[in-house]
PDB file of C-alpha atoms and ligand atoms in Angstrom:
ATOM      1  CA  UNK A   1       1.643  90.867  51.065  1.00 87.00           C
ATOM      2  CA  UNK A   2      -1.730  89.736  50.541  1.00 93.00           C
ATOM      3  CA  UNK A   3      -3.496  86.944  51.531  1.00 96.00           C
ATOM      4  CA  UNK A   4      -6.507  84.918  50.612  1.00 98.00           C
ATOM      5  CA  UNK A   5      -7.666  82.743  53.785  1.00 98.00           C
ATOM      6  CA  UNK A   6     -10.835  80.397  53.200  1.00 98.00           C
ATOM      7  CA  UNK A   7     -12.857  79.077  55.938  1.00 97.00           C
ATOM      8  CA  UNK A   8     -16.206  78.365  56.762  1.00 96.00           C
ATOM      9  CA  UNK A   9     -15.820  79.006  60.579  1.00 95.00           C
ATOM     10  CA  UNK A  10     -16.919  82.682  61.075  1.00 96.00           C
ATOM     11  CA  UNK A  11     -15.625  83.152  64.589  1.00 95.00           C
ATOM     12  CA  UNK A  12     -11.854  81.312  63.217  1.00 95.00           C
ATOM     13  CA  UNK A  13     -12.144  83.317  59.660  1.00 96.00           C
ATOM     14  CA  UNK A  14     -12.609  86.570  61.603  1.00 96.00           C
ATOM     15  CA  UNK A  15      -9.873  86.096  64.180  1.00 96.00           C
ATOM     16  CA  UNK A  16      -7.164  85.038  61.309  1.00 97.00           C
ATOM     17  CA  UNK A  17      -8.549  87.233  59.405  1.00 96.00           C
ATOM     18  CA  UNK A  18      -7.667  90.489  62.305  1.00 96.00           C
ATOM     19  CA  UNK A  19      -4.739  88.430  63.442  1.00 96.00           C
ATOM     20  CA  UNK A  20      -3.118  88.428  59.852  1.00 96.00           C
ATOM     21  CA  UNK A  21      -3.833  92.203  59.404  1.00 94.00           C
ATOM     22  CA  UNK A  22      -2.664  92.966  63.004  1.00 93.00           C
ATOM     23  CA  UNK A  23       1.171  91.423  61.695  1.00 92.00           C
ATOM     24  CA  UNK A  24       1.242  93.317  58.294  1.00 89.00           C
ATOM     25  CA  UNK A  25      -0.678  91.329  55.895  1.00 94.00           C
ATOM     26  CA  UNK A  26      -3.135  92.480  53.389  1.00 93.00           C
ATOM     27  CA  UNK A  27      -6.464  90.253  53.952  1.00 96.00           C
ATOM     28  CA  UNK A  28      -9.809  88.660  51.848  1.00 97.00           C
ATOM     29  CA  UNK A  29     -11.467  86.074  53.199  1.00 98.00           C
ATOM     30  CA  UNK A  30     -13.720  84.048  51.777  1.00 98.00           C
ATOM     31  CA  UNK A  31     -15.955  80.975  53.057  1.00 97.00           C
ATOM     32  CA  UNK A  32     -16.150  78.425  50.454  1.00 97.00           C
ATOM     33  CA  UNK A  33     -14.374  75.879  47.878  1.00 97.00           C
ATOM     34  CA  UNK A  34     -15.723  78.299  44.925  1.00 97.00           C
ATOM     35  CA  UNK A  35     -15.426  81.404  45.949  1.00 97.00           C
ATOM     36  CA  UNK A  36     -11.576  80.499  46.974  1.00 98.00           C
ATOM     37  CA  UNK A  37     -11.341  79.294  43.294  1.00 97.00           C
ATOM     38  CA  UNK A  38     -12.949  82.550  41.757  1.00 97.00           C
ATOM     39  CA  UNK A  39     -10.589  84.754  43.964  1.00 96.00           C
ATOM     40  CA  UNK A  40      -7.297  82.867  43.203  1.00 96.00           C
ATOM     41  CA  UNK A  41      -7.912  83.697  39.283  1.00 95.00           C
ATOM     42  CA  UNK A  42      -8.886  86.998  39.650  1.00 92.00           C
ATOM     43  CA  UNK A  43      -6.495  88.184  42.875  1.00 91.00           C
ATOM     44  CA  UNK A  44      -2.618  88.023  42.874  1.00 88.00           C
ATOM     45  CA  UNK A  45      -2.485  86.504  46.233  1.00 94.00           C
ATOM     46  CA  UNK A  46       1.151  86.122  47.585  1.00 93.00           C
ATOM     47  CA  UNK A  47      -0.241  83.055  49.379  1.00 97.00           C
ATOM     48  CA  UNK A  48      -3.527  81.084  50.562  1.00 98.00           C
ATOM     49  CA  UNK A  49      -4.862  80.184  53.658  1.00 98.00           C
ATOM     50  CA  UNK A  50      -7.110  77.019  53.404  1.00 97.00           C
ATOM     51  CA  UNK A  51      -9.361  75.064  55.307  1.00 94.00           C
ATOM     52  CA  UNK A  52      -9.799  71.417  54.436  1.00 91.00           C
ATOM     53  CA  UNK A  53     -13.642  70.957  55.230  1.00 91.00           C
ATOM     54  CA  UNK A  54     -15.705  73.750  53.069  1.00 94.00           C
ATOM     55  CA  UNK A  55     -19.123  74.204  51.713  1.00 95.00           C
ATOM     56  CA  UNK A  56     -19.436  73.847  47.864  1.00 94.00           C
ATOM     57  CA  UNK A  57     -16.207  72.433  47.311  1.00 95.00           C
ATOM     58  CA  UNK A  58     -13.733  70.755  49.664  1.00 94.00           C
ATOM     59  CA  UNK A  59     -10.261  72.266  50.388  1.00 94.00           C
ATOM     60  CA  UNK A  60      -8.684  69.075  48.798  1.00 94.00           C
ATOM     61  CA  UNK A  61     -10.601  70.026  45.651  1.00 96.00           C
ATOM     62  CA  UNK A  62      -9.519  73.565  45.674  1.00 97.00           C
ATOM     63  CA  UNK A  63      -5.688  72.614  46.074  1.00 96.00           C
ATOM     64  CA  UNK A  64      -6.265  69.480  43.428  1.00 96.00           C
ATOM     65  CA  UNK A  65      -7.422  71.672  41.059  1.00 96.00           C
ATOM     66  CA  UNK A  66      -5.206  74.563  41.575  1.00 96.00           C
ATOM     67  CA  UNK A  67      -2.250  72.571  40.806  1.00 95.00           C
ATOM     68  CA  UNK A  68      -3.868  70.730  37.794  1.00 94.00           C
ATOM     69  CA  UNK A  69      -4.239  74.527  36.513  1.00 94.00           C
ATOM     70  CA  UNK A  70      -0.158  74.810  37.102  1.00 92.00           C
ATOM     71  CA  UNK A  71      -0.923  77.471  40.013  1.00 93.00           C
ATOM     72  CA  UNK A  72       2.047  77.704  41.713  1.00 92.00           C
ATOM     73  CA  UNK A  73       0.535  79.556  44.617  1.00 95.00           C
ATOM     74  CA  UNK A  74       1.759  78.850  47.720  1.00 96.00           C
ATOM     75  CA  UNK A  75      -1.414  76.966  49.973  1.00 97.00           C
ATOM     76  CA  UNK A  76      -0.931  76.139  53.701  1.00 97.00           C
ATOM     77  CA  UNK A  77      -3.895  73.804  55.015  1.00 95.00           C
ATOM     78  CA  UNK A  78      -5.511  74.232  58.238  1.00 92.00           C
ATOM     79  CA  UNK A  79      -7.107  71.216  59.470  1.00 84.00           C
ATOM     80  CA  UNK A  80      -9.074  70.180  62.627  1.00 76.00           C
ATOM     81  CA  UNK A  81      -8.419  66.640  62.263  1.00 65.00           C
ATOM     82  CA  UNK A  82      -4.905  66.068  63.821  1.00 64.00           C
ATOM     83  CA  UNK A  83      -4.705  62.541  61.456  1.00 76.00           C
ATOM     84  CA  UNK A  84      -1.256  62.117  60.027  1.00 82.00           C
ATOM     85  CA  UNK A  85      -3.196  60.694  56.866  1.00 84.00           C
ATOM     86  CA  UNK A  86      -5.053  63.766  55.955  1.00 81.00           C
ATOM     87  CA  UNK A  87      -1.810  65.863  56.314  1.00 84.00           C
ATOM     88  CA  UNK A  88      -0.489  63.063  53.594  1.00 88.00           C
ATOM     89  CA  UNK A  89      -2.775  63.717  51.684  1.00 89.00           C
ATOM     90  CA  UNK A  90      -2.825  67.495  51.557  1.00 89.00           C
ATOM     91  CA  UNK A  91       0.569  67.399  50.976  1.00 90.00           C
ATOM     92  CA  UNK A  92       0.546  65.806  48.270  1.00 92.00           C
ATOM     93  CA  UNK A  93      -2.263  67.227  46.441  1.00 92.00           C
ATOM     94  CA  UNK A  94       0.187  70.152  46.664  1.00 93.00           C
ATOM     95  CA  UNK A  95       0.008  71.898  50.105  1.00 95.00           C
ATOM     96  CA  UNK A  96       3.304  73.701  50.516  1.00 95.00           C
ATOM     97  CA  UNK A  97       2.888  73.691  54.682  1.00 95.00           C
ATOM     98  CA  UNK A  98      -0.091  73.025  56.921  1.00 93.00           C
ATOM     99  CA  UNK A  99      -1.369  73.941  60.286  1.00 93.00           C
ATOM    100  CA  UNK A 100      -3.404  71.555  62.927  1.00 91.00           C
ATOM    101  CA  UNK A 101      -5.965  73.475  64.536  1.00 89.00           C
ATOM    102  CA  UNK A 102      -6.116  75.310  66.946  1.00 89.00           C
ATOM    103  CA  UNK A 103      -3.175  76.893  65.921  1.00 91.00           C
ATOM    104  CA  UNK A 104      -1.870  80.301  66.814  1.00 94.00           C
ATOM    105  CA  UNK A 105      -1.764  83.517  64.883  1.00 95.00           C
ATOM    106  CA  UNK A 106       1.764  84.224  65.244  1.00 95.00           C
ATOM    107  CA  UNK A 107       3.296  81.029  64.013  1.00 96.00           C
ATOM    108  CA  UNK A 108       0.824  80.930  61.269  1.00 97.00           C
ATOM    109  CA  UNK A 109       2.072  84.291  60.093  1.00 95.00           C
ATOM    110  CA  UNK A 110       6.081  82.996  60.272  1.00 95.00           C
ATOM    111  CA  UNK A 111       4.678  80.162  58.216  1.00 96.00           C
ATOM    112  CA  UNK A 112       3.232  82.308  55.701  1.00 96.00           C
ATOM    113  CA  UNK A 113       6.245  84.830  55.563  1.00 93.00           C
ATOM    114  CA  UNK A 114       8.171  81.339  54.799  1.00 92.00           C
ATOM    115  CA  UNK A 115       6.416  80.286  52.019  1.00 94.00           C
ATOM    116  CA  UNK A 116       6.111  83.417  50.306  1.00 91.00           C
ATOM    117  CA  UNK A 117      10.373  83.755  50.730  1.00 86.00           C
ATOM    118  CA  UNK A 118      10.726  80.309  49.330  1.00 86.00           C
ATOM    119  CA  UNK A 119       8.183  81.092  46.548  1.00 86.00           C
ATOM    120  CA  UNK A 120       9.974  84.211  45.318  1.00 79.00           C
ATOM    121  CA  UNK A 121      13.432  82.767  45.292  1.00 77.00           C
ATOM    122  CA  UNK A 122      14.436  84.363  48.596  1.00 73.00           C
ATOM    123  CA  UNK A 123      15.536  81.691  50.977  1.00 71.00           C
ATOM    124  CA  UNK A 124      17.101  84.546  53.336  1.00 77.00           C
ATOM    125  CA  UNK A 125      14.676  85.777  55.681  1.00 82.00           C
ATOM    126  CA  UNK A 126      16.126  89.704  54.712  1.00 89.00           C
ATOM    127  CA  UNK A 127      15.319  90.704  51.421  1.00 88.00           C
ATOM    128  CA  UNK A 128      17.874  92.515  49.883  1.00 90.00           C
ATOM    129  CA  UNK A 129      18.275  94.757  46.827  1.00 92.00           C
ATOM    130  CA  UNK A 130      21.425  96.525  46.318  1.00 91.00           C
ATOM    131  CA  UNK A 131      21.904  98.743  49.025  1.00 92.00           C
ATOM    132  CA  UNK A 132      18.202  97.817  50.792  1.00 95.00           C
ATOM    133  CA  UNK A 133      17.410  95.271  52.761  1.00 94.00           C
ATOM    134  CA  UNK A 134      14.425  94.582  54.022  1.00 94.00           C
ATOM    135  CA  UNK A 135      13.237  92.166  56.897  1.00 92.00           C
ATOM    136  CA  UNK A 136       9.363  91.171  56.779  1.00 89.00           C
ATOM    137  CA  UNK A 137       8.710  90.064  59.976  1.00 85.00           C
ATOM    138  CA  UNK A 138      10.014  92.737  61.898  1.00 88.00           C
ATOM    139  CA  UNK A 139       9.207  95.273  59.214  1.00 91.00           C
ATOM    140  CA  UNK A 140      12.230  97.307  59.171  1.00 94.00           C
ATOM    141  CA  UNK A 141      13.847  98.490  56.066  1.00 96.00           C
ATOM    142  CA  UNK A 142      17.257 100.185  56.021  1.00 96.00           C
ATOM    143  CA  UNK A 143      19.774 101.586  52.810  1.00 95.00           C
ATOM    144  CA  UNK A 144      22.800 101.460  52.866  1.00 93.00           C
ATOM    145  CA  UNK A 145      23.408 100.352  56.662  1.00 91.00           C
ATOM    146  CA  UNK A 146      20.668 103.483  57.752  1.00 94.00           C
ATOM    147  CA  UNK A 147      17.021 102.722  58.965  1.00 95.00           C
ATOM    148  CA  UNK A 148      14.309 104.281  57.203  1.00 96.00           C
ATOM    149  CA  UNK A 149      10.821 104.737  58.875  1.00 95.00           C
ATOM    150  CA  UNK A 150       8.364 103.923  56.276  1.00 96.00           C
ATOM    151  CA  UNK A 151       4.561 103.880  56.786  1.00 94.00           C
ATOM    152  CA  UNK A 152       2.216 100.298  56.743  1.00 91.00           C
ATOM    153  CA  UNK A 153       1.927 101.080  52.771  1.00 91.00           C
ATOM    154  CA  UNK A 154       4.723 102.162  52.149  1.00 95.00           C
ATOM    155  CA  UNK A 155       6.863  99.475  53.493  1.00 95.00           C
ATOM    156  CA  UNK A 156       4.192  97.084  51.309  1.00 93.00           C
ATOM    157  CA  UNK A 157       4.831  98.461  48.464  1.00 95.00           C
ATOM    158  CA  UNK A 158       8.672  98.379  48.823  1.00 96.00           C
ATOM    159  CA  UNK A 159       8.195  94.455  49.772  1.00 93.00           C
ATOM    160  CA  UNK A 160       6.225  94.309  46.201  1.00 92.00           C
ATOM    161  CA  UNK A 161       9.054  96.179  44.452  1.00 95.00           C
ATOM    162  CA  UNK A 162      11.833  94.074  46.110  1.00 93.00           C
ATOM    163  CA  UNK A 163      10.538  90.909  45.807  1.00 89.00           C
ATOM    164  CA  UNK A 164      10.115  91.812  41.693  1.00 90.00           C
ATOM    165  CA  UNK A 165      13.335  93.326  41.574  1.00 91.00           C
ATOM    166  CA  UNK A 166      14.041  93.308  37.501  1.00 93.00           C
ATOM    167  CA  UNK A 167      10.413  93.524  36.556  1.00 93.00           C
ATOM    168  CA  UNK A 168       7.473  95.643  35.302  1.00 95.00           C
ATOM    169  CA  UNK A 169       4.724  96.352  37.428  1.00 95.00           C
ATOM    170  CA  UNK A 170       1.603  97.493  36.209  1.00 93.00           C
ATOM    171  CA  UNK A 171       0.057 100.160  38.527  1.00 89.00           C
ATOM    172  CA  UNK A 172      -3.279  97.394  38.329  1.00 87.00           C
ATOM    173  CA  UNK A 173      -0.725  94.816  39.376  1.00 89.00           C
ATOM    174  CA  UNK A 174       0.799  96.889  42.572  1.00 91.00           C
ATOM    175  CA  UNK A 175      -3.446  97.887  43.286  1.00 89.00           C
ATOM    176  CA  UNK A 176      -3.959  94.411  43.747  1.00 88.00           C
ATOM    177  CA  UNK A 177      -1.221  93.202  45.456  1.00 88.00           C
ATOM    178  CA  UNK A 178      -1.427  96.104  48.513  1.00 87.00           C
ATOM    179  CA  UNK A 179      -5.300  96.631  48.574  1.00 88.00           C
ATOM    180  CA  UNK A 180      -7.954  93.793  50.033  1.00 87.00           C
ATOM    181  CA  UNK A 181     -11.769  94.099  48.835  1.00 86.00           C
ATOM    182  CA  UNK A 182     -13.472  96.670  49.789  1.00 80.00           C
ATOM    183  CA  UNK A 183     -10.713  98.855  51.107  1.00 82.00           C
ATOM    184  CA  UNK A 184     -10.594 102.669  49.316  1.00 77.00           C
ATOM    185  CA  UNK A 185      -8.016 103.279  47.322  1.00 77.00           C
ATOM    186  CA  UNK A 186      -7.459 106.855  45.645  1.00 77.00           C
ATOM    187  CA  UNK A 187      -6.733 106.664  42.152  1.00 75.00           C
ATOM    188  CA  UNK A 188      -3.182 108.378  42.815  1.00 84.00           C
ATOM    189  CA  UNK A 189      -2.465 106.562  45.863  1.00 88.00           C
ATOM    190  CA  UNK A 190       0.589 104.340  44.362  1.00 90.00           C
ATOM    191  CA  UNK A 191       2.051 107.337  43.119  1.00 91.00           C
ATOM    192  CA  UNK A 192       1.941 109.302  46.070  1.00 93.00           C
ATOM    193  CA  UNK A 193       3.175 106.163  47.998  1.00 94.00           C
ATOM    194  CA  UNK A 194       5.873 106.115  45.691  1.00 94.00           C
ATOM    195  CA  UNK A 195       6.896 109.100  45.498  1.00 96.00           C
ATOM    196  CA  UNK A 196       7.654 108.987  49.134  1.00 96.00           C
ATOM    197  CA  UNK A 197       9.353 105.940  48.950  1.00 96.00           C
ATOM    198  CA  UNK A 198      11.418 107.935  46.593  1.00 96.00           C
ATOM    199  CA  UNK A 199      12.163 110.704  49.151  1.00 96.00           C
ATOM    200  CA  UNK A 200      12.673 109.245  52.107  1.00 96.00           C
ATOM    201  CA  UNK A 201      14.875 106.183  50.096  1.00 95.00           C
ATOM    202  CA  UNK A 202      16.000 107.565  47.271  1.00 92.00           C
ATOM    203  CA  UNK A 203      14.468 108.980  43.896  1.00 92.00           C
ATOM    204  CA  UNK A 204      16.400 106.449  41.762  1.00 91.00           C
ATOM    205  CA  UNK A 205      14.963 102.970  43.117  1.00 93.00           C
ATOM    206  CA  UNK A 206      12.085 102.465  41.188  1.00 95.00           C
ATOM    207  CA  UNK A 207      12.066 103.693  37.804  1.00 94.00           C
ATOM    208  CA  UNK A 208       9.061 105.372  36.343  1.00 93.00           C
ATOM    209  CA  UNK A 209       8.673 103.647  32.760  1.00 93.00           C
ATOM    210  CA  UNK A 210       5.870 105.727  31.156  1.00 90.00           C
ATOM    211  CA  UNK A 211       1.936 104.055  29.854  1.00 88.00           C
ATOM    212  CA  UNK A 212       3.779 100.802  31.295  1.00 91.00           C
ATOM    213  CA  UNK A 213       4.273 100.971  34.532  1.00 93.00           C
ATOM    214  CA  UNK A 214       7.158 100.994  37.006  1.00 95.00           C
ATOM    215  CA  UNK A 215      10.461  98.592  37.726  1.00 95.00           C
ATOM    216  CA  UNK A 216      12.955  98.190  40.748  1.00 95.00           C
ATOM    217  CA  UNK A 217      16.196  97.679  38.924  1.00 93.00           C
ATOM    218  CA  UNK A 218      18.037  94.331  40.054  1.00 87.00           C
ATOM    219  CA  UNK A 219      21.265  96.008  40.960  1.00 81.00           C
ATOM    220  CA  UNK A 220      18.835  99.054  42.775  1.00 63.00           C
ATOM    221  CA  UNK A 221      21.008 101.979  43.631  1.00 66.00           C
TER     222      UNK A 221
HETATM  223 CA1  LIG B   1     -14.312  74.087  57.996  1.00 57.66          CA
END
């Protein structure tokens, strides 16, 4: 799943930044109010990462105007300032969850894995899709009772299907969702992902829908 953290604090940006990746997440980080703002409309981000105090614009303002844009993206707010008044306050400027600093990479990742399952509908911690189920914190997928060994991308991408069980996906949109800035992708790589996927799962759980792009029935195989 990817994430967009924003903070200012290079040696704290970094360390999320290699913790989140370490645990499975896909990672951009940027370090202020407008650049958060610019990657949220062009990036699909399953969820946001956000600092309170920023240069350029504050973390409040990011959040405020997210949510005046109807952005439903889920935003957890870090803040240094352990004041129950500015937890208040990001809460209700929209903040789904927050974190006091210092915090530590592991629960921050649970957190995150949270609020993307309550985002997408999926109040079980498995996601599950006919005969798959998938658990994202231990990243283990099995079908039909029988565990499957996927690779890091692999097991993305079958997150990304499964969580948009019943709809299209562009091959930009399933790009975007598994690939950070800056990281190479090969122009075939979805389709050689999926057509992995396909052997090691089974070739009928995605469906191939041509110049459109590709869709995880809702009852999968
Ligand atoms: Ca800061």
């Amino acid at each position: 799943m990817r994430i967009l953290v924003v903070e200012d604090d290079a040696l704290l940006g970094d360390g999320i930044q290699a913790g989140l990746r370490q645990r499975g997440f896909v990672v951009d980080w940027v370090r202020d109010g407008v650049s958060a703002l610019h990657a949220i409309a062009a990036e699909p981000y399953a969820a946001v990462v956000l600092d309170l105090g920023l240069p350029r614009r504050s973390g409040l303002e990011v959040l405020k105007s997210l949510r005046q844009e109807k952005n439903p993206v889920p935003v957890l707010i870090l803040t240094a300032r352990d004041t129950v008044e500015d937890r208040i306050i990001g809460l209700d400027a929209g903040a789904d969850d927050y974190l006091v600093k210092p915090f530590d990479l592991g629960e921050l990742s649970a957190r995150l894995r949270a609020l993307i399952r309550r985002a997408s509908g999926q109040p079980a911690p498995l996601i599950a899709v006919g005969a798959l189920s998938l658990d994202p914190a231990a990243r283990t997928v099995s079908y039909r009772g029988e565990p499957k060994i996927l690779s890091a991308r692999e097991f993305d991408l079958l997150q990304v299907f499964m969580s948009n069980a019943g709809r299209v996906l562009s091959r930009e949109q399933l790009a975007s969702a598994l690939y950070a800035w800056g990281e190479e992708i090969e122009s075939n790589a979805i389709d050689v992902h999926l057509h992995h996927l396909r052997k090691k799962i089974s070739p009928d759980i995605v469906q191939t829908l041509r110049g459109v792009g590709y869709l995880m029935p809702k009852e999968a195989p």
